[in-house]
Short mmCIF file of C-alpha atoms in Angstrom, two decimals:
data_model
loop_
_atom_site.label_atom_id
_atom_site.label_comp_id
_atom_site.label_asym_id
_atom_site.label_seq_id
_atom_site.Cartn_x
_atom_site.Cartn_y
_atom_site.Cartn_z
CA UNK J 1 -67.46 -30.90 24.67
CA UNK J 2 -67.57 -29.22 21.29
CA UNK J 3 -66.74 -31.32 18.25
CA UNK J 4 -64.01 -30.01 15.98
CA UNK J 5 -62.74 -27.46 18.50
CA UNK J 6 -60.07 -25.35 16.89
CA UNK J 7 -56.96 -25.33 19.07
CA UNK J 8 -56.05 -21.73 18.27
CA UNK J 9 -59.59 -20.49 18.92
CA UNK J 10 -59.79 -22.42 22.17
CA UNK J 11 -56.43 -21.07 23.30
CA UNK J 12 -57.41 -17.49 22.44
CA UNK J 13 -60.79 -17.69 24.17
CA UNK J 14 -59.27 -19.17 27.30
CA UNK J 15 -56.58 -16.50 27.33
CA UNK J 16 -59.06 -13.64 26.98
CA UNK J 17 -61.28 -15.22 29.60
CA UNK J 18 -58.46 -15.52 32.11
CA UNK J 19 -59.05 -12.19 33.79
CA UNK J 20 -56.88 -13.15 36.75
CA UNK J 21 -53.64 -12.87 34.80
CA UNK J 22 -50.32 -13.71 36.41
CA UNK J 23 -49.32 -10.05 36.75
CA UNK J 24 -52.54 -9.33 38.65
CA UNK J 25 -52.19 -12.04 41.27
CA UNK J 26 -51.28 -10.66 44.67
CA UNK J 27 -49.23 -13.74 45.52
CA UNK J 28 -46.52 -12.83 43.00
CA UNK J 29 -43.45 -10.83 43.87
CA UNK J 30 -43.33 -7.37 42.26
CA UNK J 31 -41.34 -7.56 39.04
CA UNK J 32 -38.64 -5.28 40.43
CA UNK J 33 -38.06 -7.70 43.30
CA UNK J 34 -37.72 -10.61 40.90
CA UNK J 35 -35.17 -8.74 38.84
CA UNK J 36 -33.14 -7.66 41.85
CA UNK J 37 -32.97 -11.23 43.14
CA UNK J 38 -32.04 -12.78 39.79
CA UNK J 39 -29.29 -15.36 40.14
CA UNK J 40 -29.40 -17.02 36.73
CA UNK J 41 -28.30 -16.14 33.23
CA UNK J 42 -28.36 -17.93 29.91
CA UNK J 43 -24.94 -19.31 29.05
CA UNK J 44 -23.28 -17.45 26.21
CA UNK J 45 -22.24 -19.17 23.01
CA UNK J 46 -24.06 -21.03 20.28
CA UNK J 47 -27.43 -22.41 21.32
CA UNK J 48 -27.54 -25.44 19.05
CA UNK J 49 -30.13 -27.97 20.25
CA UNK J 50 -29.57 -27.33 23.95
CA UNK J 51 -29.91 -24.32 26.19
CA UNK J 52 -28.36 -24.06 29.64
CA UNK J 53 -29.08 -21.83 32.60
CA UNK J 54 -26.53 -21.30 35.36
CA UNK J 55 -27.28 -23.69 38.22
CA UNK J 56 -30.52 -24.90 36.63
CA UNK J 57 -29.26 -27.42 34.11
CA UNK J 58 -29.47 -27.79 30.35
CA UNK J 59 -32.58 -28.34 28.24
CA UNK J 60 -32.51 -30.19 24.95
CA UNK J 61 -35.12 -30.02 22.21
CA UNK J 62 -33.83 -33.16 20.49
CA UNK J 63 -35.60 -36.53 20.71
CA UNK J 64 -37.60 -37.39 22.79
CA UNK J 65 -38.54 -33.75 23.41
CA UNK J 66 -39.27 -33.39 19.71
CA UNK J 67 -41.14 -36.35 18.27
CA UNK J 68 -44.13 -37.31 16.15
CA UNK J 69 -46.40 -36.62 19.12
CA UNK J 70 -44.83 -33.20 19.70
CA UNK J 71 -43.49 -31.88 16.39
CA UNK J 72 -42.83 -28.45 17.92
CA UNK J 73 -40.55 -28.18 20.94
CA UNK J 74 -39.33 -24.95 22.53
CA UNK J 75 -36.59 -24.12 24.99
CA UNK J 76 -37.79 -22.94 28.40
CA UNK J 77 -37.82 -19.18 28.70
CA UNK J 78 -35.35 -17.52 31.03
CA UNK J 79 -35.75 -17.93 34.79
CA UNK J 80 -36.35 -14.17 34.97
CA UNK J 81 -39.34 -14.53 32.65
CA UNK J 82 -40.84 -17.71 34.12
CA UNK J 83 -40.15 -16.52 37.69
CA UNK J 84 -42.00 -19.20 39.67
CA UNK J 85 -43.16 -18.06 43.07
CA UNK J 86 -43.68 -20.34 46.09
CA UNK J 87 -46.24 -19.43 48.74
CA UNK J 88 -46.34 -21.33 52.02
CA UNK J 89 -49.60 -21.62 53.95
CA UNK J 90 -50.07 -23.28 57.34
CA UNK J 91 -52.69 -23.09 60.06
CA UNK J 92 -50.72 -20.16 61.47
CA UNK J 93 -51.01 -18.29 58.17
CA UNK J 94 -53.93 -19.85 56.27
CA UNK J 95 -54.48 -16.75 54.12
CA UNK J 96 -51.20 -14.85 54.19
CA UNK J 97 -48.49 -16.06 51.82
CA UNK J 98 -44.97 -16.66 53.11
CA UNK J 99 -42.61 -16.58 50.13
CA UNK J 100 -40.06 -19.39 49.93
CA UNK J 101 -36.86 -19.40 47.89
CA UNK J 102 -34.33 -22.21 47.60
CA UNK J 103 -31.56 -19.63 47.18
CA UNK J 104 -32.48 -17.64 50.31
CA UNK J 105 -32.29 -20.08 53.26
CA UNK J 106 -33.84 -17.62 55.73
CA UNK J 107 -37.14 -17.74 53.83
CA UNK J 108 -37.29 -21.41 54.77
CA UNK J 109 -36.00 -21.63 58.34
CA UNK J 110 -37.72 -18.40 59.44
CA UNK J 111 -41.08 -19.43 57.99
CA UNK J 112 -43.94 -21.28 59.66
CA UNK J 113 -42.92 -24.46 57.85
CA UNK J 114 -43.48 -27.55 60.03
CA UNK J 115 -40.68 -29.98 59.10
CA UNK J 116 -42.34 -32.98 60.77
CA UNK J 117 -45.59 -32.63 58.82
CA UNK J 118 -46.46 -33.37 55.22
CA UNK J 119 -45.90 -30.74 52.57
CA UNK J 120 -48.52 -30.42 49.83
CA UNK J 121 -47.44 -28.62 46.66
CA UNK J 122 -50.23 -27.38 44.36
CA UNK J 123 -49.35 -26.62 40.73
CA UNK J 124 -51.79 -25.00 38.30
CA UNK J 125 -52.00 -25.41 34.54
CA UNK J 126 -51.95 -23.38 31.33
CA UNK J 127 -53.24 -19.78 31.46
CA UNK J 128 -53.58 -19.81 35.23
CA UNK J 129 -51.84 -18.34 38.25
CA UNK J 130 -51.46 -19.33 41.88
CA UNK J 131 -54.38 -17.21 43.03
CA UNK J 132 -57.07 -19.24 41.27
CA UNK J 133 -60.17 -19.91 43.43
CA UNK J 134 -59.81 -23.71 43.19
CA UNK J 135 -56.28 -23.48 44.60
CA UNK J 136 -57.49 -21.38 47.51
CA UNK J 137 -60.27 -23.87 48.21
CA UNK J 138 -57.94 -26.87 48.04
CA UNK J 139 -55.47 -25.12 50.35
CA UNK J 140 -58.23 -24.42 52.87
CA UNK J 141 -59.53 -28.01 52.75
CA UNK J 142 -56.06 -29.51 53.27
CA UNK J 143 -55.39 -27.25 56.26
CA UNK J 144 -58.81 -28.04 57.64
CA UNK J 145 -57.97 -31.74 57.62
CA UNK J 146 -54.30 -31.66 58.58
CA UNK J 147 -51.91 -29.50 60.56
CA UNK J 148 -49.75 -29.53 57.47
CA UNK J 149 -47.85 -27.31 55.04
CA UNK J 150 -49.28 -26.21 51.70
CA UNK J 151 -47.01 -24.64 49.09
CA UNK J 152 -48.62 -23.07 46.03
CA UNK J 153 -46.39 -23.28 42.96
CA UNK J 154 -47.28 -20.11 41.06
CA UNK J 155 -45.68 -20.21 37.61
CA UNK J 156 -48.26 -17.88 36.09
CA UNK J 157 -45.67 -15.75 34.30
CA UNK J 158 -44.63 -18.84 32.36
CA UNK J 159 -48.12 -20.20 31.67
CA UNK J 160 -49.08 -17.66 29.02
CA UNK J 161 -49.59 -18.49 25.31
CA UNK J 162 -48.40 -19.97 23.11
CA UNK J 163 -49.17 -23.37 24.60
CA UNK J 164 -45.93 -24.88 23.26
CA UNK J 165 -43.93 -22.32 25.24
CA UNK J 166 -45.82 -23.10 28.45
CA UNK J 167 -45.12 -26.79 27.80
CA UNK J 168 -41.40 -26.00 27.67
CA UNK J 169 -41.47 -23.74 30.72
CA UNK J 170 -42.70 -26.43 33.11
CA UNK J 171 -39.37 -28.23 32.67
CA UNK J 172 -37.60 -25.26 34.23
CA UNK J 173 -40.24 -24.90 36.96
CA UNK J 174 -39.82 -28.59 37.77
CA UNK J 175 -36.09 -28.09 38.27
CA UNK J 176 -36.56 -25.04 40.51
CA UNK J 177 -39.25 -26.80 42.58
CA UNK J 178 -36.94 -29.78 43.09
CA UNK J 179 -34.22 -27.40 44.28
CA UNK J 180 -36.68 -25.91 46.78
CA UNK J 181 -37.54 -29.34 48.18
CA UNK J 182 -33.83 -30.14 48.44
CA UNK J 183 -33.25 -26.85 50.28
CA UNK J 184 -36.17 -27.57 52.63
CA UNK J 185 -34.61 -30.95 53.35
CA UNK J 186 -31.17 -29.46 53.98
CA UNK J 187 -32.32 -26.46 56.02
CA UNK J 188 -35.01 -27.88 58.30
CA UNK J 189 -35.13 -31.62 57.64
CA UNK J 190 -38.23 -31.92 55.47
CA UNK J 191 -38.40 -35.46 54.08
CA UNK J 192 -39.03 -35.60 50.31
CA UNK J 193 -41.00 -38.81 50.80
CA UNK J 194 -43.45 -36.73 52.89
CA UNK J 195 -43.95 -34.29 50.00
CA UNK J 196 -47.06 -34.60 47.84
CA UNK J 197 -47.27 -32.78 44.49
CA UNK J 198 -50.83 -32.07 43.28
CA UNK J 199 -50.85 -30.78 39.71
CA UNK J 200 -53.66 -29.96 37.29
CA UNK J 201 -53.26 -30.23 33.51
CA UNK J 202 -49.73 -29.00 32.68
CA UNK J 203 -49.16 -28.86 36.43
CA UNK J 204 -49.41 -32.66 36.51
CA UNK J 205 -46.46 -33.08 34.14
CA UNK J 206 -44.62 -30.29 35.97
CA UNK J 207 -44.98 -32.45 39.10
CA UNK J 208 -43.44 -35.34 37.21
CA UNK J 209 -40.41 -33.20 36.38
CA UNK J 210 -40.05 -32.38 40.08
CA UNK J 211 -39.90 -36.05 40.98
CA UNK J 212 -37.57 -36.88 38.11
CA UNK J 213 -35.17 -34.05 39.04
CA UNK J 214 -35.08 -35.06 42.70
CA UNK J 215 -34.20 -38.62 41.77
CA UNK J 216 -31.69 -37.83 39.01
CA UNK J 217 -29.89 -34.87 40.57
CA UNK J 218 -30.05 -35.60 44.30
CA UNK J 219 -30.89 -39.29 44.71
CA UNK J 220 -34.09 -38.34 46.54
CA UNK J 221 -37.54 -39.82 46.05
CA UNK J 222 -40.73 -37.78 46.05
CA UNK J 223 -43.50 -39.31 48.14
CA UNK J 224 -46.55 -38.84 45.95
CA UNK J 225 -47.83 -37.13 42.83
CA UNK J 226 -51.52 -36.65 42.07
CA UNK J 227 -52.13 -35.77 38.44
CA UNK J 228 -55.46 -34.00 37.94
CA UNK J 229 -56.41 -34.62 34.31
CA UNK J 230 -52.84 -34.36 32.95
CA UNK J 231 -52.68 -32.33 29.74
CA UNK J 232 -52.91 -34.38 26.54
CA UNK J 233 -51.47 -32.13 23.77
CA UNK J 234 -47.71 -32.76 23.43
CA UNK J 235 -47.73 -35.49 26.10
CA UNK J 236 -49.89 -38.34 24.85
CA UNK J 237 -47.90 -41.29 23.48
CA UNK J 238 -44.56 -39.72 24.37
CA UNK J 239 -41.50 -41.17 26.08
CA UNK J 240 -42.01 -41.45 29.89
CA UNK J 241 -39.22 -38.91 30.46
CA UNK J 242 -41.35 -36.29 28.70
CA UNK J 243 -44.49 -36.81 30.78
CA UNK J 244 -45.60 -37.85 34.23
CA UNK J 245 -45.07 -41.57 34.88
CA UNK J 246 -45.00 -43.99 37.86
CA UNK J 247 -41.23 -43.70 38.36
CA UNK J 248 -41.54 -40.02 39.34
CA UNK J 249 -42.70 -40.76 42.91
CA UNK J 250 -43.32 -43.58 45.36
CA UNK J 251 -47.02 -43.34 44.51
CA UNK J 252 -48.59 -41.70 41.46
CA UNK J 253 -52.36 -41.47 41.13
CA UNK J 254 -54.24 -39.88 38.26
CA UNK J 255 -57.78 -38.55 37.82
CA UNK J 256 -58.85 -38.54 34.16
CA UNK J 257 -61.91 -36.37 33.52
CA UNK J 258 -61.61 -35.06 29.93
CA UNK J 259 -60.25 -37.88 27.77
CA UNK J 260 -62.09 -37.16 24.53
CA UNK J 261 -59.69 -36.63 21.60
CA UNK J 262 -58.28 -33.11 21.41
CA UNK J 263 -59.93 -32.51 18.03
CA UNK J 264 -63.27 -33.11 19.79
CA UNK J 265 -62.44 -30.66 22.56
CA UNK J 266 -60.79 -33.01 25.05
CA UNK J 267 -57.85 -31.59 26.99
CA UNK J 268 -56.74 -34.52 29.17
CA UNK J 269 -54.84 -37.76 28.56
CA UNK J 270 -56.69 -41.04 28.06
CA UNK J 271 -53.78 -43.42 28.57
CA UNK J 272 -52.98 -44.65 32.11
CA UNK J 273 -49.73 -43.13 33.39
CA UNK J 274 -49.78 -43.73 37.16
CA UNK J 275 -49.91 -46.53 39.69
CA UNK J 276 -53.66 -45.97 39.95
CA UNK J 277 -55.58 -44.22 37.18
CA UNK J 278 -59.14 -43.16 38.03
CA UNK J 279 -61.73 -42.65 35.29
CA UNK J 280 -64.84 -41.09 36.87
CA UNK J 281 -67.87 -41.59 34.63
CA UNK J 282 -65.62 -43.29 32.08
CA UNK J 283 -63.16 -40.40 32.07
CA UNK J 284 -64.63 -38.37 29.22
CA UNK J 285 -68.00 -36.67 29.58
CA UNK J 286 -68.75 -35.60 33.14
CA UNK J 287 -72.36 -35.31 34.36
CA UNK J 288 -73.55 -31.72 34.45
CA UNK J 289 -71.03 -30.57 31.82
CA UNK J 290 -73.34 -30.86 28.83
CA UNK J 291 -75.60 -27.98 29.78
CA UNK J 292 -76.43 -25.17 27.38
CA UNK J 293 -73.63 -22.61 27.14
CA UNK J 294 -76.00 -19.86 28.30
CA UNK J 295 -76.21 -21.58 31.69
CA UNK J 296 -72.51 -20.98 32.22
CA UNK J 297 -72.69 -17.39 30.97
CA UNK J 298 -75.52 -16.69 33.41
CA UNK J 299 -73.58 -18.30 36.26
CA UNK J 300 -70.68 -15.95 35.45
CA UNK J 301 -73.04 -12.96 35.82
CA UNK J 302 -73.41 -12.49 32.09
CA UNK J 303 -69.70 -12.53 31.25
CA UNK J 304 -69.42 -14.10 27.79
CA UNK J 305 -65.72 -14.93 28.01
CA UNK J 306 -65.91 -16.36 31.53
CA UNK J 307 -68.98 -18.37 30.56
CA UNK J 308 -67.28 -19.77 27.46
CA UNK J 309 -64.20 -20.65 29.50
CA UNK J 310 -66.28 -22.53 32.06
CA UNK J 311 -68.26 -24.28 29.34
CA UNK J 312 -65.23 -25.42 27.33
CA UNK J 313 -63.22 -26.45 30.36
CA UNK J 314 -65.97 -28.05 32.45
CA UNK J 315 -64.83 -31.67 32.04
CA UNK J 316 -61.19 -30.69 32.47
CA UNK J 317 -61.66 -28.81 35.75
CA UNK J 318 -63.91 -31.47 37.26
CA UNK J 319 -60.75 -33.40 38.16
CA UNK J 320 -59.72 -30.82 40.75
CA UNK J 321 -63.32 -30.37 41.91
CA UNK J 322 -63.53 -34.10 42.65
CA UNK J 323 -60.19 -34.03 44.45
CA UNK J 324 -61.13 -31.02 46.57
CA UNK J 325 -64.32 -32.74 47.69
CA UNK J 326 -62.41 -35.92 48.56
CA UNK J 327 -60.23 -34.18 51.16
CA UNK J 328 -62.88 -33.90 53.88
CA UNK J 329 -65.83 -35.90 52.59
CA UNK J 330 -67.52 -38.43 54.85
CA UNK J 331 -68.58 -40.34 51.74
CA UNK J 332 -66.56 -43.42 50.75
CA UNK J 333 -65.98 -42.26 47.14
CA UNK J 334 -65.00 -45.77 46.04
CA UNK J 335 -63.69 -46.75 42.62
CA UNK J 336 -63.25 -50.27 41.25
CA UNK J 337 -60.52 -51.74 39.07
CA UNK J 338 -61.83 -52.87 35.72
CA UNK J 339 -60.65 -53.45 32.16
CA UNK J 340 -63.09 -50.97 30.66
CA UNK J 341 -65.91 -48.57 31.46
CA UNK J 342 -68.38 -50.79 29.63
CA UNK J 343 -67.46 -53.85 31.72
CA UNK J 344 -67.66 -51.77 34.88
CA UNK J 345 -71.19 -50.59 34.06
CA UNK J 346 -72.20 -54.15 33.17
CA UNK J 347 -71.24 -55.24 36.69
CA UNK J 348 -68.36 -57.48 35.63
CA UNK J 349 -66.06 -55.79 38.19
CA UNK J 350 -67.51 -55.35 41.65
CA UNK J 351 -65.26 -57.29 44.03
CA UNK J 352 -62.66 -55.70 46.29
CA UNK J 353 -59.44 -57.58 47.04
CA UNK J 354 -57.05 -54.68 47.61
CA UNK J 355 -55.56 -56.47 50.60
CA UNK J 356 -54.23 -59.21 48.33
CA UNK J 357 -51.04 -58.93 46.32
CA UNK J 358 -52.71 -59.52 42.96
CA UNK J 359 -56.29 -58.86 44.02
CA UNK J 360 -58.78 -56.56 42.34
CA UNK J 361 -58.18 -53.05 43.63
CA UNK J 362 -60.95 -50.96 45.14
CA UNK J 363 -59.60 -47.55 46.08
CA UNK J 364 -60.92 -44.39 47.64
CA UNK J 365 -61.13 -41.80 44.92
CA UNK J 366 -59.01 -38.74 45.72
CA UNK J 367 -56.77 -37.82 48.64
CA UNK J 368 -56.88 -41.13 50.52
CA UNK J 369 -56.42 -43.41 47.49
CA UNK J 370 -52.93 -44.45 48.62
CA UNK J 371 -54.39 -46.05 51.75
CA UNK J 372 -56.26 -48.54 49.55
CA UNK J 373 -53.22 -50.01 47.82
CA UNK J 374 -51.36 -53.10 48.99
CA UNK J 375 -47.74 -52.13 49.66
CA UNK J 376 -46.48 -54.90 47.39
CA UNK J 377 -47.98 -53.12 44.39
CA UNK J 378 -45.79 -50.09 45.05
CA UNK J 379 -42.65 -51.87 46.25
CA UNK J 380 -42.52 -54.29 43.33
CA UNK J 381 -44.15 -52.21 40.62
CA UNK J 382 -41.35 -52.51 38.07
CA UNK J 383 -40.99 -56.25 38.77
CA UNK J 384 -44.65 -57.18 38.33
CA UNK J 385 -46.35 -58.04 35.07
CA UNK J 386 -49.51 -56.15 36.01
CA UNK J 387 -50.60 -53.44 33.64
CA UNK J 388 -51.36 -49.98 34.97
CA UNK J 389 -54.41 -50.17 37.23
CA UNK J 390 -57.51 -48.49 35.79
CA UNK J 391 -60.37 -47.77 38.17
CA UNK J 392 -63.89 -46.53 37.49
CA UNK J 393 -66.57 -44.83 39.52
CA UNK J 394 -69.73 -42.78 39.02
CA UNK J 395 -70.29 -39.28 40.35
CA UNK J 396 -73.20 -36.90 40.60
CA UNK J 397 -73.72 -33.91 38.33
CA UNK J 398 -73.39 -31.35 41.13
CA UNK J 399 -71.55 -30.84 44.39
CA UNK J 400 -71.36 -33.01 46.44
CA UNK J 401 -70.23 -35.34 43.66
CA UNK J 402 -69.60 -38.47 45.73
CA UNK J 403 -72.06 -41.32 45.29
CA UNK J 404 -72.35 -44.86 46.65
CA UNK J 405 -72.13 -47.68 44.11
CA UNK J 406 -74.73 -50.43 43.77
CA UNK J 407 -74.91 -53.39 41.41
CA UNK J 408 -78.52 -54.19 40.56
CA UNK J 409 -79.52 -57.47 38.90
CA UNK J 410 -83.14 -57.97 37.79
CA UNK J 411 -84.26 -61.56 37.19
CA UNK J 412 -87.21 -61.88 34.83
CA UNK J 413 -89.37 -64.82 35.89
CA UNK J 414 -89.23 -68.01 33.86
CA UNK J 415 -92.45 -69.35 35.33
CA UNK J 416 -95.09 -70.95 33.13
CA UNK J 417 -97.27 -67.84 33.27
CA UNK J 418 -94.28 -65.64 32.38
CA UNK J 419 -93.42 -67.78 29.36
CA UNK J 420 -97.04 -67.84 28.24
CA UNK J 421 -97.23 -64.07 28.60
CA UNK J 422 -93.88 -63.72 26.81
CA UNK J 423 -91.48 -60.82 27.25
CA UNK J 424 -92.05 -57.09 27.14
CA UNK J 425 -90.29 -53.91 26.03
CA UNK J 426 -89.61 -51.09 28.46
CA UNK J 427 -87.27 -49.77 31.13
CA UNK J 428 -86.79 -50.05 34.89
CA UNK J 429 -86.31 -47.50 37.64
CA UNK J 430 -85.34 -48.36 41.20
CA UNK J 431 -85.19 -46.52 44.50
CA UNK J 432 -82.92 -48.30 46.97
CA UNK J 433 -83.83 -48.01 50.66
CA UNK J 434 -81.82 -48.66 53.79
CA UNK J 435 -81.58 -47.94 57.49
CA UNK J 436 -79.92 -44.57 56.81
CA UNK J 437 -82.08 -43.21 54.01
CA UNK J 438 -83.04 -43.83 50.41
CA UNK J 439 -81.73 -42.96 46.97
CA UNK J 440 -83.51 -40.93 44.35
CA UNK J 441 -85.20 -42.93 41.63
CA UNK J 442 -82.43 -44.38 39.43
CA UNK J 443 -82.89 -45.37 35.78
CA UNK J 444 -81.56 -48.90 35.42
CA UNK J 445 -81.53 -49.89 31.78
CA UNK J 446 -82.20 -48.29 28.46
CA UNK J 447 -85.35 -49.36 26.70
CA UNK J 448 -84.99 -53.02 25.74
CA UNK J 449 -86.76 -56.36 25.47
CA UNK J 450 -87.07 -58.42 28.66
CA UNK J 451 -87.24 -62.11 27.84
CA UNK J 452 -88.60 -64.66 30.36
CA UNK J 453 -85.71 -66.25 32.28
CA UNK J 454 -83.25 -63.45 31.45
CA UNK J 455 -81.12 -61.50 33.92
CA UNK J 456 -80.22 -57.84 33.51
CA UNK J 457 -77.36 -56.36 35.53
CA UNK J 458 -75.98 -52.83 35.85
CA UNK J 459 -73.89 -50.73 38.22
CA UNK J 460 -75.60 -47.53 39.34
CA UNK J 461 -74.84 -44.73 41.76
CA UNK J 462 -76.93 -43.08 44.42
CA UNK J 463 -76.80 -41.60 47.88
CA UNK J 464 -75.59 -43.74 50.76
CA UNK J 465 -78.49 -45.56 52.43
CA UNK J 466 -76.58 -47.55 55.03
CA UNK J 467 -77.62 -51.19 55.18
CA UNK J 468 -79.98 -51.96 52.29
CA UNK J 469 -83.32 -53.45 53.39
CA UNK J 470 -85.82 -52.81 50.59
CA UNK J 471 -86.44 -51.05 47.28
CA UNK J 472 -89.17 -49.54 45.13
CA UNK J 473 -89.17 -50.90 41.57
CA UNK J 474 -91.02 -49.35 38.66
CA UNK J 475 -91.20 -50.90 35.21
CA UNK J 476 -92.55 -48.75 32.39
CA UNK J 477 -93.72 -50.22 29.11
CA UNK J 478 -92.61 -48.27 26.04
CA UNK J 479 -93.81 -48.38 22.47
CA UNK J 480 -91.03 -46.54 20.66
CA UNK J 481 -89.31 -49.71 19.41
CA UNK J 482 -92.13 -51.53 17.68
CA UNK J 483 -95.71 -50.44 16.97
CA UNK J 484 -96.74 -54.10 17.36
CA UNK J 485 -96.19 -53.70 21.11
CA UNK J 486 -99.07 -51.22 21.36
CA UNK J 487 -102.06 -52.44 23.34
CA UNK J 488 -105.24 -51.18 24.96
CA UNK J 489 -104.70 -53.13 28.18
CA UNK J 490 -102.01 -52.04 30.66
CA UNK J 491 -98.84 -54.02 29.95
CA UNK J 492 -97.37 -56.32 32.60
CA UNK J 493 -94.03 -58.01 33.19
CA UNK J 494 -93.12 -60.97 35.41
CA UNK J 495 -90.23 -60.19 37.78
CA UNK J 496 -88.84 -62.97 39.96
CA UNK J 497 -86.34 -61.06 42.10
CA UNK J 498 -83.86 -58.21 42.27
CA UNK J 499 -80.37 -58.61 43.68
CA UNK J 500 -78.71 -55.50 45.14
CA UNK J 501 -74.98 -55.47 45.92
CA UNK J 502 -73.72 -52.51 47.95
CA UNK J 503 -70.02 -51.80 47.47
CA UNK J 504 -69.84 -49.52 50.51
CA UNK J 505 -71.19 -52.15 52.90
CA UNK J 506 -70.00 -55.26 51.05
CA UNK J 507 -73.61 -56.39 51.26
CA UNK J 508 -75.70 -58.61 48.98
CA UNK J 509 -79.47 -58.69 49.35
CA UNK J 510 -82.11 -60.54 47.33
CA UNK J 511 -85.38 -58.64 47.10
CA UNK J 512 -88.71 -59.96 45.84
CA UNK J 513 -92.11 -58.48 44.96
CA UNK J 514 -95.17 -59.90 46.71
CA UNK J 515 -96.56 -60.76 43.28
CA UNK J 516 -94.25 -61.41 40.34
CA UNK J 517 -96.67 -59.71 37.94
CA UNK J 518 -95.78 -56.01 37.72
CA UNK J 519 -98.01 -53.55 35.88
CA UNK J 520 -96.45 -50.84 33.74
CA UNK J 521 -95.93 -47.55 35.57
CA UNK J 522 -96.95 -48.92 38.97
CA UNK J 523 -94.32 -48.73 41.75
CA UNK J 524 -93.84 -52.04 43.57
CA UNK J 525 -92.28 -52.59 46.99
CA UNK J 526 -89.46 -55.13 47.06
CA UNK J 527 -88.55 -56.77 50.36
CA UNK J 528 -86.05 -59.40 51.37
CA UNK J 529 -87.16 -62.57 49.61
CA UNK J 530 -87.29 -64.69 52.78
CA UNK J 531 -89.68 -62.25 54.45
CA UNK J 532 -91.91 -62.12 51.36
CA UNK J 533 -92.15 -65.92 51.29
CA UNK J 534 -92.88 -66.19 55.02
CA UNK J 535 -95.66 -63.59 54.83
CA UNK J 536 -97.34 -65.23 51.83
#
């Protein structure tokens, strides 16, 4: 992302680039219909620090809504202005919206809503509307997988600038959405615990307000909330009531994809705020998002504003791209619990004990993550002393993003000849092979010194190869560190063995070269060590 991004400039560019404005989306009611169906008015009298809307509660701007982390706090705009619209899609109407309203029961019981199936609510973020392409794609993928209900929460009329006003408006949308779920429960028996809110950016915190309202006002518990890179400005380091938190649903999972500080262009939260918090690629800079800005302009058919929008928001939108892929992927898309991204890459966290009460969690990244969690973690969350669970994984730079995870450990030989030769400077590449294919060549370590007897370990990602049976290793000598390492003769390094751990298959395999002396730049076949010894 860009360093020193100016918030006002970013907001303006994104607004101008958002050609699909809320008033243009065909899923919205015509404005005249909204006005004729208006049921709410602002209470008369002095406003003070609280504003109330008939039947929709009161909204304070006192602490914690105004705090050091959010020095500016607005009241939500009127329900007539925000005018959230709810579109139901099922397999009977995968493309045609059926409008739902909590205040008009017939829109619920006369719809195609299937009370016995799960209901997925999709909520967009700032400067968007319900007709965004990613929402259409996610809707289609969910209906492809399940005979379910998908409700698009279109609050586009309330998502316009300034950002602080949109932040305030999601409180009102959260209340109205909770009322809709309550009405669906009353009218046709939909169970709130079978409802799954999926929200991107501001939509993530909106989802939290839905869960909080259901619990506070009706004693109901929302089943699940998935926060897709929850917005950072005005939510980071705030009271849990202000933002999404684990108490808002039975299960809350978060995908963090743009966690750089806001002044450096980051738009998402870094702090863990769910039961499981996923940090793909460390959570900040996503592969494929550091391309030249002209690439994005060209992809948008020469549109400068659309290209700039895609460029600036690339990391932020990757969260919903990852989630969309996860719905129907055949790839495992595993993530591993770890204290930090650095420790994860170093291979310090590569065991899966999700079936144990206090075991290390390995979870499927995306839609099926809840299936990976031991029930005791959810049932006793507030009673345990565990911190919020942070999980890490590695993705590709392009669709499909899912990759299999491998931990590769290279043992430099400590034989007499290796010690006499001494160490070397360079870097390794490996291609892992299995009974179902092979990976591309993967760079293992940055240029460094390889001392005799040392072990070098790293977690890498590649395509799924099934059961690992061999590998191609290439070591390349480099001379950029020290001119004293220059030589006329081809450099060599003594490699004893390579251990490959496959997370997908829970497999560990020790691979050996036929000769421990490896020449720079020459690919060497590694086979299972026992077979190499027996053939020698």
